Amino acid sequence: MTAKRYTVDDSIKESQSQKRENRQFYVTFILMLVLTALSFVAVASEKIPSGFTIPFILLIAFILLVLQVVIFMHLNDKNTEFPTLFFFSGFFIAIITIATLMLLIWW
Amino acid sequence: MQSDQTGVLPPHPEKATLEGRNKILGLWFFIASDVVLFASLMGTHLALRGSTQGAPGPQELFHLEYVALMTFILLTSSMTSLLGIKAMQRYQFKQMQTWFWLTVLLGLSFLGLEIYEFYQFVIYHGLGFETNAFASSFYTLLGFHGAHVTFGILWVVTLLIRSRSQGITTYTAPKFYLFSLYWHFVDVVWVFVFTLVYLMGKVG
Amino acid sequence: MEKKVGFEGTMIRSNWRLLFLLTIVPLLLTGCGKPFISALNPQGPVAREQYSLILLSILIMTLVIVVVVIIYVYVLLKFREKPGQEGYPEQVEGSHKLEITWTVIPIILIIILAIPTVQSTFNLSENPPSSEAAAESDALLIKVTAHQYWWEIEYPDYGIVTAQDIYIPTGERVYFEVTAKDVIHSFWVPSLGGKIDANPGLTNHIFLEADKPGVYHGKCAELCGPSHALMDFKVIALEPSEFEQWLATMSDYNDAPQTALAEQGRAIFEQSCIACHATDGATKSPYPNLAGLGDREAIAGYLKNTPENLKRWIENPEEVKEGNLMPSATELGLSEQDIDALVEYLSQLKLN
Amino acid sequence: MSTHAVKRTSVSLQQKPSFGSVLWDWLTTVDHKKIGIMYLAAGGFFFILGGLEALLMRLQLMYPENTLVSGTTFNELMTMHGTTMIFFAAMPILFGLINCIMPLQIGARDVAYPFMNALSFWLFLFGGILMNISWFLGSAPDAGWTSYVPLASQAPSGMDFYVLGLQVSGAGTLMSGINFMVTILTMRAPGMSLMRMPMFTWTTFIASALIVFAFPALTAGLFLLMFDRIFGAQFFDVAGGGNVIIWQHLFWIFGHPEVYILVLPAFGIISEVVSTFSKKRLFGYSSMVIATILIGFIGFMVWAHHMFAVGMGPIANALFSVATMAIAVPTGIKIFNWLLTMWGGRIRFTTAMLYCVGFIPSFVMGGVTGVMVAAAPADYQYHDTYFVVAHFHYTIVGGVVLGIMAALYYWWPKIFGKKLNETLGKWNFWLFLIGFHLTFFVQHLLGLMGMPRRVYTYLEGLGFETGNFISTIGAILMAVAALIFVINIIYTHTRVKEIAEADPWDGRTLEWATETPVPFYNFAQTPLVRGLDPLFIEKTQGDGKMKPAEPLGEIHMPSPSILPILLAFGIFIVGLGFCLHSFFDNKWISYFIVFIGTVFSLLMMMFHSIKEDHGYHIHPNDYTNKGVGM
């Protein structure tokens, strides 16, 4: 292991940046709660037409996915190109799989 | 390997060793693969959700308040597992344990609610696994998610128990980190389950 | 080392000659396939359109093979290691010009093939005309239902139900609605056109057309069980006037027995067979409707239609066609005489 | 900890170890090279099994209306032949080669997860055994390797063994895929950037990525089929609202990439062998890499070309037609790059090279017929006929098997320490190549002449007699060739005394820089890579030896463990329990077996988790030799 030794100075810098990070986590969490609530409200409310609801809840689901993956699962860190690439490739294949099964078996 | 115990501890103990980094990378690939598994099951369910053969369908079965409660519980558990990891990175062992036990508790209540929901479908609506293609695909998809939750709970409980004496080291840290990644992923899957199965089922 | 190389050289050449001979022989022996079954001998516009696409693709692909083989043979002859050569040849990294060339040329070739492919995909996918339009255009619609291991044929506009032999008029597009009862089968008449799957629970459409009268072999092309290989059927194309006659015969099919023995056979039939089979050419019985059996092309889908074969089939169906559901004569409690009477009755269920 | 290592080396140096200790050594090994050899052996066994099944089918089809086997038996042979060859022969043999060679090629000491590597192997083996047990328990699977429902969901008990056998081995395959990817991404020697990796490593990486994305679809499909068969689910039962096309989509979302999972490593092998025996670097290396990635990527969007006749409608058919044709472009790039690699080179016709030389036209044939079947309207004629049988055998035998044979002759000295006999090798090659073309070329014509695939017999007078007869003769020739290969192996390992040189072919990549036989730690010192074809660079610009990238030091090695085989065995018991559900009047007996298996597996997992295993270290004094290798 060739990693450099960490000094006390580094630790202090780390803890400061961690505080900023922690705030980011709380904000994200609250945002996720709000978005989830919105999506339930959109469906529960009788007034909103389903032509709007479906794209709206799908959009929210996608935002929730990105928040969870990028902020909570740290895909914004350094050296996460391959996880990012593969996760979203998997997501892409998931979309075509679901679309196929929905569109191509009833005709 | 033991260098962290002599010098100042690294701020990311989970990534301090090659083994740790490899495990995290591998778990990511596993997650990418699991995405396709869930997509296949979800696609199957969406294709078959109209095949109720006269039995009650999504509109009659699903109660949104109930699903919302389950969603908030799982979302919160995702947050607690993240806070556990943050505590781990600060080497606060006690705090970390607390957060993870809280995660276990939330996971268990999610499971309890899910089982109760199935119980109601079976008892009040007579909707068994064999009733029709809609039921088969619904229980299969939800069952796979539930199995992931169960496995996650077993995993973290084992970890918590066996790391009691060790504390946070570059050997134990990656294991907790892996669990938290997995747990977030289980939450991501739930996001799509509640959107595509419950909400879209309700919209029709 | 030197000797070995020479030996291989002659081996390569003789190998190719041998291969060429051996592959050309069956072609010569069989002509281009029998006109009643081969896709290489199209007997109608649908099969012809597909055949021309096959020819176009073979042409383009032969071109590709020729280019590759020329470079290949040249390289193998020219750049073999010669005795006394030492060190390494020049290490070439690549060549953008060449690489772009062999990226662009295949793209062009593929576009040349893709355009007619797409066109003909849409040409061949026409659904049957809607019921009102059909009434005006007189288009013939035939419902085909595949079973393990037989084909149910229904002419919904004429109230005709039969099995195994599909009668169609020549010179006209005939529309088929294809589905299956038990497992997936595939409906294929090679010399008239490509296939379409028969899926249980779903309905597919296809149209075929025959230029001239004839009997065209049809096959099940999707694995459907032990007797998949024997699940044959025939498409019989008739001149339109003769086809009208056939329609007339079938819509009012006379299944009355003509001889005393046949009379006896009919009685046995009504006792032992009626639960599964009908003979009136109009009922959708659970197993083949036997109207016109005496004039069918084959017994059990593949045996020559003779009284002996019919007897063999009734006596022990499992021996003739593995895995089929017909009970044997012993199971039905039929005596030798019973079977003879049945054969007599069934053989005289003809089309005139 | 290092005492352990000392014990190992002293055992291997001094006395001949007892049979028991050798067996224990193999059962507990986590060494990638030994696991690779076990993959090769088990894959070879299944290859012979699948070959015998094929031979029986060809003998049945030699004459019209032949009665050698019944329709049911034929369907069983045909199903088991396809499934065995794909899942239990071709893939494991490739995994064996990857295991033996890929870590050496990137200068690593092992794969990223040695324990999981062993587990993958045992899962594959137990999966294969589970499926073949069906022969002895009444009926083998008989719905084709594609197992289309509802035929498969209604089939007799043999089908359960297909479902569970593939499920068990599929889990192992997925683990292998992840393992190889992480190994390639994180364990490369210093200096080996991604664009300096050997082609075989590159194709392994892409094939592994395909495994990661393709296998879950199969897993899902198999679960649905299992639930339908065992627990009365209604996925594929039309009466219960099910749909029979879902299975086909799930199967082919997996099935088409699977073809590339097989053929990409073969492409990698051909690239390595052609380059070595032409004494030239691979022509257009970067375009080869890009072509590999493109094939992998497009390979995921074309699965429905297996379903043109299903009735998906003209829009889907046209889209999938064009997408499929597009694959020809990157494949063409590869073919021309190989030709141009040989151009200007000095070609040595060893057996390995002969196999590559035979590969090129054979695979081109398979490729062009691939484009032909991609044209949907024409495919209405080809689909499910012998034309398709010919096409995919040209890609899988003409591509994958010829590639594997090239690899075996090429890497045999590195893996087994002995060079295979070249004279026998050439007999092996020519008989195999001629037999292969005889068998499959005529099948194109048979298909066009109207012969459907998967038929156990055909009638006289339809014009299929000559073609089928020739095809059977070809199959017999291939069997003789395979026999010669077995003789070659036996001859080499009983008669040949001398150990092969470390670098018998004047190689260019890192595996040839290690000594033969390769020590269990691979490289005493991790080598420093200065460019593509690192060993060749040292040969032409240095002193022919790799330079070390690290000082001599302790080498960290994973400890052997019996847990992988026990864990895999537990999972095997779970699968077996499910398979037996139709054998007992009381289903709970079979569920009890499942329960026992599950508890046993969980216990093994917990043992693995609780027993802290940090591996062990070898001290520099304990190496048998110093330096990078050689």
PDB file of C-alpha atoms in Angstrom, chain B residues 1-2 18-19 21-27 29-30 32-34 36-37 40-41 44 47-48 51 53 129-134 136-137 140 144 151 154 158-159 162 166 171 175, chain D residues 112-113 174 178 181-182 185-187 205 212-214 216-217 219-220 223-224 227 231-235 238-243 246 250 253 556 605-606 609-614:
ATOM      1  CA  MET B   1      -2.884  -3.811   5.541  1.00  0.00           C
ATOM      2  CA  GLN B   2      -2.580  -2.950   9.226  1.00  0.00           C
ATOM      3  CA  LEU B  18      -7.418  -2.681  -2.871  1.00  0.00           C
ATOM      4  CA  GLU B  19      -9.712  -5.407  -1.545  1.00  0.00           C
ATOM      5  CA  ARG B  21     -12.094  -0.874  -3.603  1.00  0.00           C
ATOM      6  CA  ASN B  22     -12.535  -4.103  -5.556  1.00  0.00           C
ATOM      7  CA  LYS B  23     -15.517  -5.097  -3.476  1.00  0.00           C
ATOM      8  CA  ILE B  24     -17.203  -1.742  -4.031  1.00  0.00           C
ATOM      9  CA  LEU B  25     -16.587  -1.894  -7.768  1.00  0.00           C
ATOM     10  CA  GLY B  26     -17.871  -5.459  -7.909  1.00  0.00           C
ATOM     11  CA  LEU B  27     -20.996  -4.551  -5.998  1.00  0.00           C
ATOM     12  CA  PHE B  29     -21.501  -4.271 -11.324  1.00  0.00           C
ATOM     13  CA  PHE B  30     -23.806  -6.566  -9.407  1.00  0.00           C
ATOM     14  CA  ALA B  32     -26.109  -2.893 -12.658  1.00  0.00           C
ATOM     15  CA  SER B  33     -26.952  -6.509 -13.293  1.00  0.00           C
ATOM     16  CA  ASP B  34     -29.744  -6.551 -10.729  1.00  0.00           C
ATOM     17  CA  VAL B  36     -31.873  -5.747 -15.516  1.00  0.00           C
ATOM     18  CA  LEU B  37     -33.332  -8.515 -13.329  1.00  0.00           C
ATOM     19  CA  SER B  40     -37.415  -8.050 -16.594  1.00  0.00           C
ATOM     20  CA  LEU B  41     -39.792  -8.744 -13.730  1.00  0.00           C
ATOM     21  CA  THR B  44     -43.469  -8.852 -17.173  1.00  0.00           C
ATOM     22  CA  ALA B  47     -47.362  -6.643 -19.650  1.00  0.00           C
ATOM     23  CA  LEU B  48     -49.628  -8.860 -17.568  1.00  0.00           C
ATOM     24  CA  SER B  51     -54.758 -10.122 -17.143  1.00  0.00           C
ATOM     25  CA  GLN B  53     -59.441 -12.673 -15.598  1.00  0.00           C
ATOM     26  CA  PHE B 129     -50.367 -16.506  -6.378  1.00  0.00           C
ATOM     27  CA  GLU B 130     -52.116 -18.905  -8.769  1.00  0.00           C
ATOM     28  CA  THR B 131     -55.264 -16.825  -9.305  1.00  0.00           C
ATOM     29  CA  ASN B 132     -54.260 -15.178 -12.570  1.00  0.00           C
ATOM     30  CA  ALA B 133     -51.284 -13.835 -14.492  1.00  0.00           C
ATOM     31  CA  PHE B 134     -51.646 -10.415 -12.884  1.00  0.00           C
ATOM     32  CA  SER B 136     -48.471 -14.160 -10.308  1.00  0.00           C
ATOM     33  CA  SER B 137     -46.482 -11.293 -11.767  1.00  0.00           C
ATOM     34  CA  THR B 140     -43.241 -12.306  -8.014  1.00  0.00           C
ATOM     35  CA  PHE B 144     -38.194 -10.356  -5.253  1.00  0.00           C
ATOM     36  CA  PHE B 151     -31.406 -10.433   2.636  1.00  0.00           C
ATOM     37  CA  LEU B 154     -29.833 -10.492   7.527  1.00  0.00           C
ATOM     38  CA  THR B 158     -24.646 -10.418  10.810  1.00  0.00           C
ATOM     39  CA  LEU B 159     -22.177  -7.590  10.201  1.00  0.00           C
ATOM     40  CA  ARG B 162     -19.637  -9.958  14.304  1.00  0.00           C
ATOM     41  CA  GLN B 166     -13.447  -5.215  16.086  1.00  0.00           C
ATOM     42  CA  TYR B 171     -11.290  -4.657   7.015  1.00  0.00           C
ATOM     43  CA  LYS B 175     -18.395  -4.423   4.471  1.00  0.00           C
TER      44      LYS B 175
ATOM     45  CA  ALA D 112      -9.959  -9.916  -7.898  1.00  0.00           C
ATOM     46  CA  TYR D 113     -12.017 -12.417  -5.889  1.00  0.00           C
ATOM     47  CA  LEU D 174     -22.647 -14.001 -13.369  1.00  0.00           C
ATOM     48  CA  ILE D 178     -18.163  -9.546 -12.374  1.00  0.00           C
ATOM     49  CA  MET D 181     -14.377  -7.191 -15.034  1.00  0.00           C
ATOM     50  CA  VAL D 182     -13.076  -6.055 -11.668  1.00  0.00           C
ATOM     51  CA  LEU D 185     -10.133  -2.814 -14.182  1.00  0.00           C
ATOM     52  CA  THR D 186      -8.084  -2.844 -10.998  1.00  0.00           C
ATOM     53  CA  MET D 187      -5.396  -5.497 -11.124  1.00  0.00           C
ATOM     54  CA  PHE D 205     -13.823  -7.531 -20.543  1.00  0.00           C
ATOM     55  CA  VAL D 212     -23.488  -8.898 -16.352  1.00  0.00           C
ATOM     56  CA  PHE D 213     -26.311  -7.407 -18.389  1.00  0.00           C
ATOM     57  CA  ALA D 214     -27.629 -10.447 -20.230  1.00  0.00           C
ATOM     58  CA  PRO D 216     -30.330 -11.445 -15.325  1.00  0.00           C
ATOM     59  CA  ALA D 217     -32.895 -11.646 -18.119  1.00  0.00           C
ATOM     60  CA  THR D 219     -32.498 -15.617 -14.474  1.00  0.00           C
ATOM     61  CA  ALA D 220     -35.820 -13.788 -14.486  1.00  0.00           C
ATOM     62  CA  PHE D 223     -37.774 -18.019 -12.348  1.00  0.00           C
ATOM     63  CA  LEU D 224     -41.032 -17.379 -14.174  1.00  0.00           C
ATOM     64  CA  PHE D 227     -42.936 -20.678 -10.760  1.00  0.00           C
ATOM     65  CA  PHE D 231     -45.972 -23.259  -7.900  1.00  0.00           C
ATOM     66  CA  GLY D 232     -48.817 -22.996 -10.396  1.00  0.00           C
ATOM     67  CA  ALA D 233     -48.160 -19.405 -11.502  1.00  0.00           C
ATOM     68  CA  GLN D 234     -49.961 -18.259 -14.646  1.00  0.00           C
ATOM     69  CA  PHE D 235     -47.247 -16.396 -16.556  1.00  0.00           C
ATOM     70  CA  VAL D 238     -53.176 -18.509 -21.705  1.00  0.00           C
ATOM     71  CA  ALA D 239     -56.196 -19.688 -19.726  1.00  0.00           C
ATOM     72  CA  GLY D 240     -54.944 -17.821 -16.650  1.00  0.00           C
ATOM     73  CA  GLY D 241     -54.250 -14.645 -18.612  1.00  0.00           C
ATOM     74  CA  GLY D 242     -50.619 -15.453 -19.324  1.00  0.00           C
ATOM     75  CA  ASN D 243     -48.705 -14.641 -22.457  1.00  0.00           C
ATOM     76  CA  ILE D 246     -42.831 -12.917 -22.727  1.00  0.00           C
ATOM     77  CA  LEU D 250     -36.672 -12.593 -21.967  1.00  0.00           C
ATOM     78  CA  ILE D 253     -32.663 -10.530 -24.457  1.00  0.00           C
ATOM     79  CA  HIS D 556       0.125 -11.610  -0.506  1.00  0.00           C
ATOM     80  CA  MET D 605     -21.912 -18.428   3.866  1.00  0.00           C
ATOM     81  CA  MET D 606     -21.811 -17.579   7.553  1.00  0.00           C
ATOM     82  CA  SER D 609     -18.155 -14.476   6.770  1.00  0.00           C
ATOM     83  CA  ILE D 610     -17.170 -15.276  10.344  1.00  0.00           C
ATOM     84  CA  LYS D 611     -13.859 -16.978   9.688  1.00  0.00           C
ATOM     85  CA  GLU D 612     -11.731 -13.936   9.076  1.00  0.00           C
ATOM     86  CA  ASP D 613      -9.352 -14.765   6.296  1.00  0.00           C
ATOM     87  CA  HIS D 614      -6.721 -12.248   5.338  1.00  0.00           C
TER      88      HIS D 614
END
